[in-house]
PDB file of C-alpha atoms in Angstrom:
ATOM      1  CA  UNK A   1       0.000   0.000   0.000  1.00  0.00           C
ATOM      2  CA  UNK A   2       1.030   3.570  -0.473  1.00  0.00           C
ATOM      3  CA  UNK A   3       2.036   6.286   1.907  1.00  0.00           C
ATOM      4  CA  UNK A   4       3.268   9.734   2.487  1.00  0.00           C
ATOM      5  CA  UNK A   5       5.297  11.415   4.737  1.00  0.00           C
ATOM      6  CA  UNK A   6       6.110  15.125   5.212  1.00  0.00           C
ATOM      7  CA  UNK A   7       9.923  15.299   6.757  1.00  0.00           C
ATOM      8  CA  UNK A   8       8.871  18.941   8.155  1.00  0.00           C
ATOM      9  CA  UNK A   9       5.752  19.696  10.394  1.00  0.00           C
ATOM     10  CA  UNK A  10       6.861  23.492  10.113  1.00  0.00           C
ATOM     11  CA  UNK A  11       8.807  25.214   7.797  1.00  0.00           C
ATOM     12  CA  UNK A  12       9.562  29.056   8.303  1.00  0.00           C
ATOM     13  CA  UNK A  13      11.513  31.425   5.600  1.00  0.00           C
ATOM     14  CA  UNK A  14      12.269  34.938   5.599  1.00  0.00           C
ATOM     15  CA  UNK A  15      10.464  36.597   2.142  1.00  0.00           C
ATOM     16  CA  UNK A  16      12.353  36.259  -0.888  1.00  0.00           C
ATOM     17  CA  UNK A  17      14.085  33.150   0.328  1.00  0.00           C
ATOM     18  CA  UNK A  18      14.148  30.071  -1.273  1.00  0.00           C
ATOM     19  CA  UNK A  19      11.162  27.318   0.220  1.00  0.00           C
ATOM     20  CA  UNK A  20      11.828  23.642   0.376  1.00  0.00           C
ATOM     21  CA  UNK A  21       8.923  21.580   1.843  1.00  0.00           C
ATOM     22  CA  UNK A  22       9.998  17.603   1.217  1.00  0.00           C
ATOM     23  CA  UNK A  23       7.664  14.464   0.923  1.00  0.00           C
ATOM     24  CA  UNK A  24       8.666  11.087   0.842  1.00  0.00           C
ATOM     25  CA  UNK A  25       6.964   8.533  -0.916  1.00  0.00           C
ATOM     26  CA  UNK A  26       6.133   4.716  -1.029  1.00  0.00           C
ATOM     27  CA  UNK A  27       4.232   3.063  -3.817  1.00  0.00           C
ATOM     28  CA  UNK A  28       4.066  -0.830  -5.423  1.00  0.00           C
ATOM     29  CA  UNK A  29       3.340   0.597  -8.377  1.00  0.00           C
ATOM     30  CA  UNK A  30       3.842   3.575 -10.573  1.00  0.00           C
ATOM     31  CA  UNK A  31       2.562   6.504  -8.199  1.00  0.00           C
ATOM     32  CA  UNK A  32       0.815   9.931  -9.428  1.00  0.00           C
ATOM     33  CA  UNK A  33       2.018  12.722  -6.799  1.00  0.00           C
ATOM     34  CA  UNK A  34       0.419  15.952  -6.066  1.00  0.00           C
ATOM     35  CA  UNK A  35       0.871  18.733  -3.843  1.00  0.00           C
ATOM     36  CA  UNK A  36      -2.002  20.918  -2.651  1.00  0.00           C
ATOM     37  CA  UNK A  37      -2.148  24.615  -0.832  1.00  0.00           C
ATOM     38  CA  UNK A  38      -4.241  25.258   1.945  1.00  0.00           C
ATOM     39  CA  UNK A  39      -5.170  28.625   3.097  1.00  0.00           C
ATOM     40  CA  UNK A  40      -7.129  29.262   6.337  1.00  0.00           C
ATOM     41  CA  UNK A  41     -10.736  28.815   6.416  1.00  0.00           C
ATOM     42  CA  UNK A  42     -10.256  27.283   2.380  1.00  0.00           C
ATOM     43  CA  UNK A  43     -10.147  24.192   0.912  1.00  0.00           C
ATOM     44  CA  UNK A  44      -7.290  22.348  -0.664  1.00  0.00           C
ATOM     45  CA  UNK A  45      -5.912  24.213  -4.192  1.00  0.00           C
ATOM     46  CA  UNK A  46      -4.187  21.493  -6.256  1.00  0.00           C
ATOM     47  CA  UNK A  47      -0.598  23.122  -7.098  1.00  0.00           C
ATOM     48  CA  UNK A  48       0.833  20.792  -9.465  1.00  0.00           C
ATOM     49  CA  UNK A  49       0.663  17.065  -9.741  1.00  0.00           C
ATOM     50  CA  UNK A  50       3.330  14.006 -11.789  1.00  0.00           C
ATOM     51  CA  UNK A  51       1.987  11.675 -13.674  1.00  0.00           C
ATOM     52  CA  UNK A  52       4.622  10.145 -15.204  1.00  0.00           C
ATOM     53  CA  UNK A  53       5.802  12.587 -17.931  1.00  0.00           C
ATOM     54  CA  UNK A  54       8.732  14.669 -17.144  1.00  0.00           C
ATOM     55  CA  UNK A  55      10.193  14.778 -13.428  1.00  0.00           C
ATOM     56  CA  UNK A  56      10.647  18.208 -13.026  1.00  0.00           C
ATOM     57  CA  UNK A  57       6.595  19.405 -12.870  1.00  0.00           C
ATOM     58  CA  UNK A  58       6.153  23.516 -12.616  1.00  0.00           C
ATOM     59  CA  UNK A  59       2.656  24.348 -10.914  1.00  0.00           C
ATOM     60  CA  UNK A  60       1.100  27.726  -9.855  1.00  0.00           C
ATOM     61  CA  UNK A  61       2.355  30.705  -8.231  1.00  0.00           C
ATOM     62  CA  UNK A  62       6.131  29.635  -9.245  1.00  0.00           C
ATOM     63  CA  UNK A  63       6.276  26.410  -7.112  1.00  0.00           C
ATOM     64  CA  UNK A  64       7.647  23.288  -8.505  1.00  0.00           C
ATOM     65  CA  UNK A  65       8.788  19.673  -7.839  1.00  0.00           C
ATOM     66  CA  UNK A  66      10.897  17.052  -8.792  1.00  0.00           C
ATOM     67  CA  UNK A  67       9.657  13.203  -9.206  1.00  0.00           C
ATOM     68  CA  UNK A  68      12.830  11.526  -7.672  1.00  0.00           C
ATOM     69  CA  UNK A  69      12.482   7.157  -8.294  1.00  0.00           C
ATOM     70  CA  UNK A  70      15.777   6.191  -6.753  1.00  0.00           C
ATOM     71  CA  UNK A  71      15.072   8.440  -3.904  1.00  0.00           C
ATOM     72  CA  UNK A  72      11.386   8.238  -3.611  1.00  0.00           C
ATOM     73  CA  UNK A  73      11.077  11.554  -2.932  1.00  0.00           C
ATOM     74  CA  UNK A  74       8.954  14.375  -4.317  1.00  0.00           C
ATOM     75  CA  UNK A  75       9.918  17.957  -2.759  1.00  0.00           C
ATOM     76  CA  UNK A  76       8.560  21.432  -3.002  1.00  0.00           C
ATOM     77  CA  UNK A  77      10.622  24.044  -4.319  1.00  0.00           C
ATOM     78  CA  UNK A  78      10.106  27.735  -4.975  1.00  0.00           C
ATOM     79  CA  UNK A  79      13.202  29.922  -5.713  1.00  0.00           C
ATOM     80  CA  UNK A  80      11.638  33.525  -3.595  1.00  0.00           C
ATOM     81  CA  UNK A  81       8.940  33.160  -1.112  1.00  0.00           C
ATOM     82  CA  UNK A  82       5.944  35.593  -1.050  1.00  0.00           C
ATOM     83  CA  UNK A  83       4.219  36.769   1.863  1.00  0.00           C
ATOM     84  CA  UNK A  84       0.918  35.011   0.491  1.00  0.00           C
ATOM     85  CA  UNK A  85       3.039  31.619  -0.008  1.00  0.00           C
ATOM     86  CA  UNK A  86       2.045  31.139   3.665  1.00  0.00           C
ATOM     87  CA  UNK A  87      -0.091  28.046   4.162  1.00  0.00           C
ATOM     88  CA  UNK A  88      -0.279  24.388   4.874  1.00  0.00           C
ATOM     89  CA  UNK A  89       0.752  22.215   1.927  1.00  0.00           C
ATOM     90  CA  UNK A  90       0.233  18.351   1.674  1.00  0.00           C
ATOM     91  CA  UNK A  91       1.711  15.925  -0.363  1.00  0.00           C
ATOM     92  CA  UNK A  92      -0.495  13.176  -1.633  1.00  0.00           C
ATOM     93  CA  UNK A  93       0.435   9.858  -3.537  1.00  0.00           C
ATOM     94  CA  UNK A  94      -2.544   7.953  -5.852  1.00  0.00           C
ATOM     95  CA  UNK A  95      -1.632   4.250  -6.598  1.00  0.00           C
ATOM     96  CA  UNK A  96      -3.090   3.168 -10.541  1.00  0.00           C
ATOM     97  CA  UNK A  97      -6.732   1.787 -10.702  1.00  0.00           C
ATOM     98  CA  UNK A  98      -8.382   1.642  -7.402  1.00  0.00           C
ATOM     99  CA  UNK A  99     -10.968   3.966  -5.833  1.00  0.00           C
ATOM    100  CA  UNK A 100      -9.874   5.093  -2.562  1.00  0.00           C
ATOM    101  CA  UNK A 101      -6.222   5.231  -3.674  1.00  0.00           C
ATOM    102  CA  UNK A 102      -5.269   8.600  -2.275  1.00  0.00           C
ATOM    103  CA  UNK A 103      -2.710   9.023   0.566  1.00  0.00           C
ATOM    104  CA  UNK A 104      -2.642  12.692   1.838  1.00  0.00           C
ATOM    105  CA  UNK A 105       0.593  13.580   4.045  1.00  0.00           C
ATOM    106  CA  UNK A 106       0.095  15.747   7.229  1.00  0.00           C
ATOM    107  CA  UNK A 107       0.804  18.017   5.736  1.00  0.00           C
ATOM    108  CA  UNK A 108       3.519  21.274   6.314  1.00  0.00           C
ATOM    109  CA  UNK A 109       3.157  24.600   7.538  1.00  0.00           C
ATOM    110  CA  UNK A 110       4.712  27.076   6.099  1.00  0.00           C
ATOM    111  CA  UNK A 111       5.615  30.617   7.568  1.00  0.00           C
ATOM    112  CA  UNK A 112       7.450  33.680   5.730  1.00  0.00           C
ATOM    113  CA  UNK A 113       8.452  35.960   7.750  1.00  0.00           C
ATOM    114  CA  UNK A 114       8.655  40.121   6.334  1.00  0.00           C
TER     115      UNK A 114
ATOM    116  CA  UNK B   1     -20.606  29.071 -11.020  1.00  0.00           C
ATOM    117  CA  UNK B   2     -18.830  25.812 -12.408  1.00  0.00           C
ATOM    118  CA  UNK B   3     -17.393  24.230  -9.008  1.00  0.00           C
ATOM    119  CA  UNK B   4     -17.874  22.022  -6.186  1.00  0.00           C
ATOM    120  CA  UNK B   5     -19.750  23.761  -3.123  1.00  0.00           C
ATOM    121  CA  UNK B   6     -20.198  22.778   0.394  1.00  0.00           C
ATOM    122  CA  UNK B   7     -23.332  23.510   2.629  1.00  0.00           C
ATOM    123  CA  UNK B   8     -23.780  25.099   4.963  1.00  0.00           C
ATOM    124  CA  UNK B   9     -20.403  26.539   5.666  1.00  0.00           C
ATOM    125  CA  UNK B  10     -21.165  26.939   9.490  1.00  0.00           C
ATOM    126  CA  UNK B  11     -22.866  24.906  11.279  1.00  0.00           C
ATOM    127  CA  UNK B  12     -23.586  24.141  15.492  1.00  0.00           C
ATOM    128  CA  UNK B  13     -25.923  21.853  16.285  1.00  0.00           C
ATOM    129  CA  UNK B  14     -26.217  19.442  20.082  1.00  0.00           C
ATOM    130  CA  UNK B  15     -25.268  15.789  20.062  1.00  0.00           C
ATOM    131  CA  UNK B  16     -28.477  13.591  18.856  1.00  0.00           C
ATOM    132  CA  UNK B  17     -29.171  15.465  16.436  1.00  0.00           C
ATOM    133  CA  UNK B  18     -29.221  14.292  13.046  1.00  0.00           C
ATOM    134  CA  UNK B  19     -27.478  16.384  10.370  1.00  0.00           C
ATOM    135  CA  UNK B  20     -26.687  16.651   6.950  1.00  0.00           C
ATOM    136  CA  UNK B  21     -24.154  18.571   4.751  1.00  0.00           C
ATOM    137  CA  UNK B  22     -24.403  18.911   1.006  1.00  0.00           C
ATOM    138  CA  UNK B  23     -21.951  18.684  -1.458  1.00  0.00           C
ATOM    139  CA  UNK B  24     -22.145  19.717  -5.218  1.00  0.00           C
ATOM    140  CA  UNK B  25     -20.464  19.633  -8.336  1.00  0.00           C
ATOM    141  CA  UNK B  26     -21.200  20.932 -11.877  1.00  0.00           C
ATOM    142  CA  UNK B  27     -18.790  19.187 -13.674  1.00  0.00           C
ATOM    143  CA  UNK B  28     -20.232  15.601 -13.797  1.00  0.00           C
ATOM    144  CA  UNK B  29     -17.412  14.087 -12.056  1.00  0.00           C
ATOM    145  CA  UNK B  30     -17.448  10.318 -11.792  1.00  0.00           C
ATOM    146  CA  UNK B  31     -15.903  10.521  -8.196  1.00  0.00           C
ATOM    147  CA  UNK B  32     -16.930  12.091  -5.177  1.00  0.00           C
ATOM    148  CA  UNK B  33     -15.209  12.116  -1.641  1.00  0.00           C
ATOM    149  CA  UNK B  34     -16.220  13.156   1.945  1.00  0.00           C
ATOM    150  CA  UNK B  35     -12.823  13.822   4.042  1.00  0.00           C
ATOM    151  CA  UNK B  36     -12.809  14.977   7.840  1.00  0.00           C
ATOM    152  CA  UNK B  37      -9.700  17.301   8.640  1.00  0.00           C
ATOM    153  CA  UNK B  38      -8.688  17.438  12.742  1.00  0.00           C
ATOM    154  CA  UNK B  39      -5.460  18.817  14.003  1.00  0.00           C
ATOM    155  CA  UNK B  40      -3.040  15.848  14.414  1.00  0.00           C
ATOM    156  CA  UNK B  41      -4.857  13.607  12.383  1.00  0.00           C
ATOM    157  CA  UNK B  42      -4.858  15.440   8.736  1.00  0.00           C
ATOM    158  CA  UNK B  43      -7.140  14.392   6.163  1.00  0.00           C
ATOM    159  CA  UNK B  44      -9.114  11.174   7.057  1.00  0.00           C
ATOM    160  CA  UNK B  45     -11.512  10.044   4.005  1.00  0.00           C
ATOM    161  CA  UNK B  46     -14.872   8.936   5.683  1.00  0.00           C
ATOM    162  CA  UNK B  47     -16.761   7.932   2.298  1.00  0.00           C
ATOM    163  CA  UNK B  48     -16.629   7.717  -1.730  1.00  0.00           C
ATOM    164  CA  UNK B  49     -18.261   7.181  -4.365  1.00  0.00           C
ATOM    165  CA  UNK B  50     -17.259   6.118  -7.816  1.00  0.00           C
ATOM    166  CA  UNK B  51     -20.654   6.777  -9.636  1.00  0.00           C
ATOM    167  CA  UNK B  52     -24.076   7.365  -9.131  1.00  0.00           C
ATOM    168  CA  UNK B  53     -25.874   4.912  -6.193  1.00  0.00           C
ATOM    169  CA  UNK B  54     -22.135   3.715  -5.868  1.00  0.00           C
ATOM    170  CA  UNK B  55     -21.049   4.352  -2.501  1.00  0.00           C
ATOM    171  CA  UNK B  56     -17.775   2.733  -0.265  1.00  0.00           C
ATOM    172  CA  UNK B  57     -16.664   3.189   2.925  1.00  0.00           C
ATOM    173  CA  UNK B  58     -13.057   5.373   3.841  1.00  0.00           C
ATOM    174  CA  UNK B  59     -10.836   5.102   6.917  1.00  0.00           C
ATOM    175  CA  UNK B  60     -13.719   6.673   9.272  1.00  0.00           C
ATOM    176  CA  UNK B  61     -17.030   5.628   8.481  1.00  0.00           C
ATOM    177  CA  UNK B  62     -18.646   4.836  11.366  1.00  0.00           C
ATOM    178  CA  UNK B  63     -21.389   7.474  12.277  1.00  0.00           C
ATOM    179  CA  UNK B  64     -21.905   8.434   8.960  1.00  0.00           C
ATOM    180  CA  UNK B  65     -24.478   7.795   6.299  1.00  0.00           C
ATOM    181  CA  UNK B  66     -24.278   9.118   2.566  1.00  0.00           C
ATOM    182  CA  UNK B  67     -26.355   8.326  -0.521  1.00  0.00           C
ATOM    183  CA  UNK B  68     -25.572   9.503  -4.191  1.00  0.00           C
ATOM    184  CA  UNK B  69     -29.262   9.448  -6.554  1.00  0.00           C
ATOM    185  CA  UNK B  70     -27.701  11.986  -8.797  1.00  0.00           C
ATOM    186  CA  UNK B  71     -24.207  12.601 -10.411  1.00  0.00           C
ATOM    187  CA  UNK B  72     -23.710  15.656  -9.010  1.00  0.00           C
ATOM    188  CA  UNK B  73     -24.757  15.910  -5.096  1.00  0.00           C
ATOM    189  CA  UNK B  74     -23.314  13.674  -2.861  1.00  0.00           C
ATOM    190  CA  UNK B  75     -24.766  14.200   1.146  1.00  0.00           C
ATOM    191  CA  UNK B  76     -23.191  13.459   4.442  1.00  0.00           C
ATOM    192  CA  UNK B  77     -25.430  12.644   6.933  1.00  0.00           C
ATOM    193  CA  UNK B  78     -24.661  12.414  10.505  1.00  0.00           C
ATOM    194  CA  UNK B  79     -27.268   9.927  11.881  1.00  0.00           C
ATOM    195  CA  UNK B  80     -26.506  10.994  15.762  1.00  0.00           C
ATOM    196  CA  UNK B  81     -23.929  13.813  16.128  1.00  0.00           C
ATOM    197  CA  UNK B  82     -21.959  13.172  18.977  1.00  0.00           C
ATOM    198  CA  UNK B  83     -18.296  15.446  19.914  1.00  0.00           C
ATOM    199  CA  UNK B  84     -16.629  13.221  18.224  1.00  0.00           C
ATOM    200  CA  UNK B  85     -17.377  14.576  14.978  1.00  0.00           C
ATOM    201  CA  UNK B  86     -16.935  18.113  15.365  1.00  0.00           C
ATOM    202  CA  UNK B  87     -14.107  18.593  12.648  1.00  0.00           C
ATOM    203  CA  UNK B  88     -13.807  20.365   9.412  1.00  0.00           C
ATOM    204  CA  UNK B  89     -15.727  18.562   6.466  1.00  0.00           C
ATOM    205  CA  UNK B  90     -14.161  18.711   3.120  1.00  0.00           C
ATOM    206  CA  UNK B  91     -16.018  17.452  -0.321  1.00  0.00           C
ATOM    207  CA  UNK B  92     -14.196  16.723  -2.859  1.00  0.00           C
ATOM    208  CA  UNK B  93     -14.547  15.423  -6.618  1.00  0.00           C
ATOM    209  CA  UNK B  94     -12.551  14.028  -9.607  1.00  0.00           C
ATOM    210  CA  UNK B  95     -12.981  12.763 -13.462  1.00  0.00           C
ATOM    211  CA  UNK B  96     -11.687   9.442 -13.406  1.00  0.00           C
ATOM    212  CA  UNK B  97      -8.693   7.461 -11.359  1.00  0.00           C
ATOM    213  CA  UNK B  98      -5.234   8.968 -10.638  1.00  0.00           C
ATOM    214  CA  UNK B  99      -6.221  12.554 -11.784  1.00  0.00           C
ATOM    215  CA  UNK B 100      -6.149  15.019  -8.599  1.00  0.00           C
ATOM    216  CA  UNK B 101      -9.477  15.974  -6.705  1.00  0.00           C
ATOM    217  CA  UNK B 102     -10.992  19.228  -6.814  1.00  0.00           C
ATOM    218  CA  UNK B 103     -11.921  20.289  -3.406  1.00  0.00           C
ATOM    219  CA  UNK B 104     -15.077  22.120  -1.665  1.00  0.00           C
ATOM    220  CA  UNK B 105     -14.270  25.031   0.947  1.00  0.00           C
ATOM    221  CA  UNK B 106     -15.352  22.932   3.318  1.00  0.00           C
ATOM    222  CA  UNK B 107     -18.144  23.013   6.275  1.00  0.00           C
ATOM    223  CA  UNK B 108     -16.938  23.645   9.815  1.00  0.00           C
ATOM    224  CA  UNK B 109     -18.989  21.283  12.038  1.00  0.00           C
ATOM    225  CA  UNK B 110     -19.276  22.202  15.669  1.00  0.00           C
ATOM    226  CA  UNK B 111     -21.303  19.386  17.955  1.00  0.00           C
ATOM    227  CA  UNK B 112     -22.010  20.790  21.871  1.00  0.00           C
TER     228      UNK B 112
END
């Protein structure tokens, strides 16, 4: 079966810093990974998901990720971090053909300090 | 609006009560979800549903009732609230398998 973990509960970056959030990932099979944004009082905002094309996937507001196999590992990058950028953001793994197949992690919160 | 909405947003009600929260989509999606979100626990899927009077149980089910007649609403019914199940409740759709969900804002759930 598949699962998820976040490495960091709590991440915290002066503006205009670089963000890394990691996730770790285990799968039997071929995995789709996505990472989602959650601001207060919102639901979750799909930033960009890998489904087996290229590694290196770009999403919205300048985040992106790389799809790491030997590693199993799918981190969250973003070269300059934005006030707004502040949130929780979980990493979730979806295993081929089966219903409930989604594994969310527990997600990271992130901070940016002025 | 094209979307998925949640309602009501708010909601207090006493334990023994029965109550439901409503979930629609407009884009036909095959798949709906019901998630509870509680601090320390994340995201905990209570039900799905992969079609139309297709429904399965999640990691949390007990306590819970849902029913899907039509495509596009997909109900949560709490039979007997108890504390328990004061959380955030979070609906969420997709097309087909291994294609990301689309989520609701949610309905905040308070149970006295």
């Amino acid at each position: 079966a598949q699962s998820v973990t976040q490495l960091d509960s709590h991440v915290s970056v002066s503006e205009g810093t670089p963000v890394l959030l990691r996730c770790n990932y285990s799968s039997s099979y071929s995995p789709s990974l996505f990472w989602y944004v959650q601001h207060p009082n919102k639901g979750l905002q799909l930033l960009l998901k890998y489904t087996s094309a290229a590694t290196l996937v770009k999403g919205i507001n300048g985040f992106e990720a790389e799809f790491k196999k030997s590693e199993t590992s799918f981190h969250l990058t973003k070269p300059s971090a934005h006030m707004s950028d502040a949130a929780e953001y979980f990493c979730v793994v979806s295993e081929r053909g089966k219903g409930n197949d989604m594994r969310f992690g527990a997600g990271t919160r992130l901070t940016v300090k002025p | 609006d094209a979307g998925i909405t949640q309602s009501p947003r708010y909601k207090i009600t006493e334990t023994g009560r029965q109550v439901t929260l409503m979930c629609h989509q407009t884009w036909s999606h095959s798949y709906m979800f019901w998630y509870r979100q509680d601090l320390g626990h994340g995201l905990r899927l209570i039900y799905y549903s992969a079609a139309a009077d297709i429904t399965d149980k999640g990691e949390v089910p007990d306590g819970y009732v849902v029913s899907r007649s039509k495509t596009e609403n997909f109900p949560l019914t709490l039979e007997s609230a108890t504390r328990s199940q004061t959380s955030v409740y979070f609906c969420a759709s997709r097309n087909r398998l291994n294609q990301p969900q689309h989520f609701g804002d949610g309905t905040r759930l308070s149970i006295l």
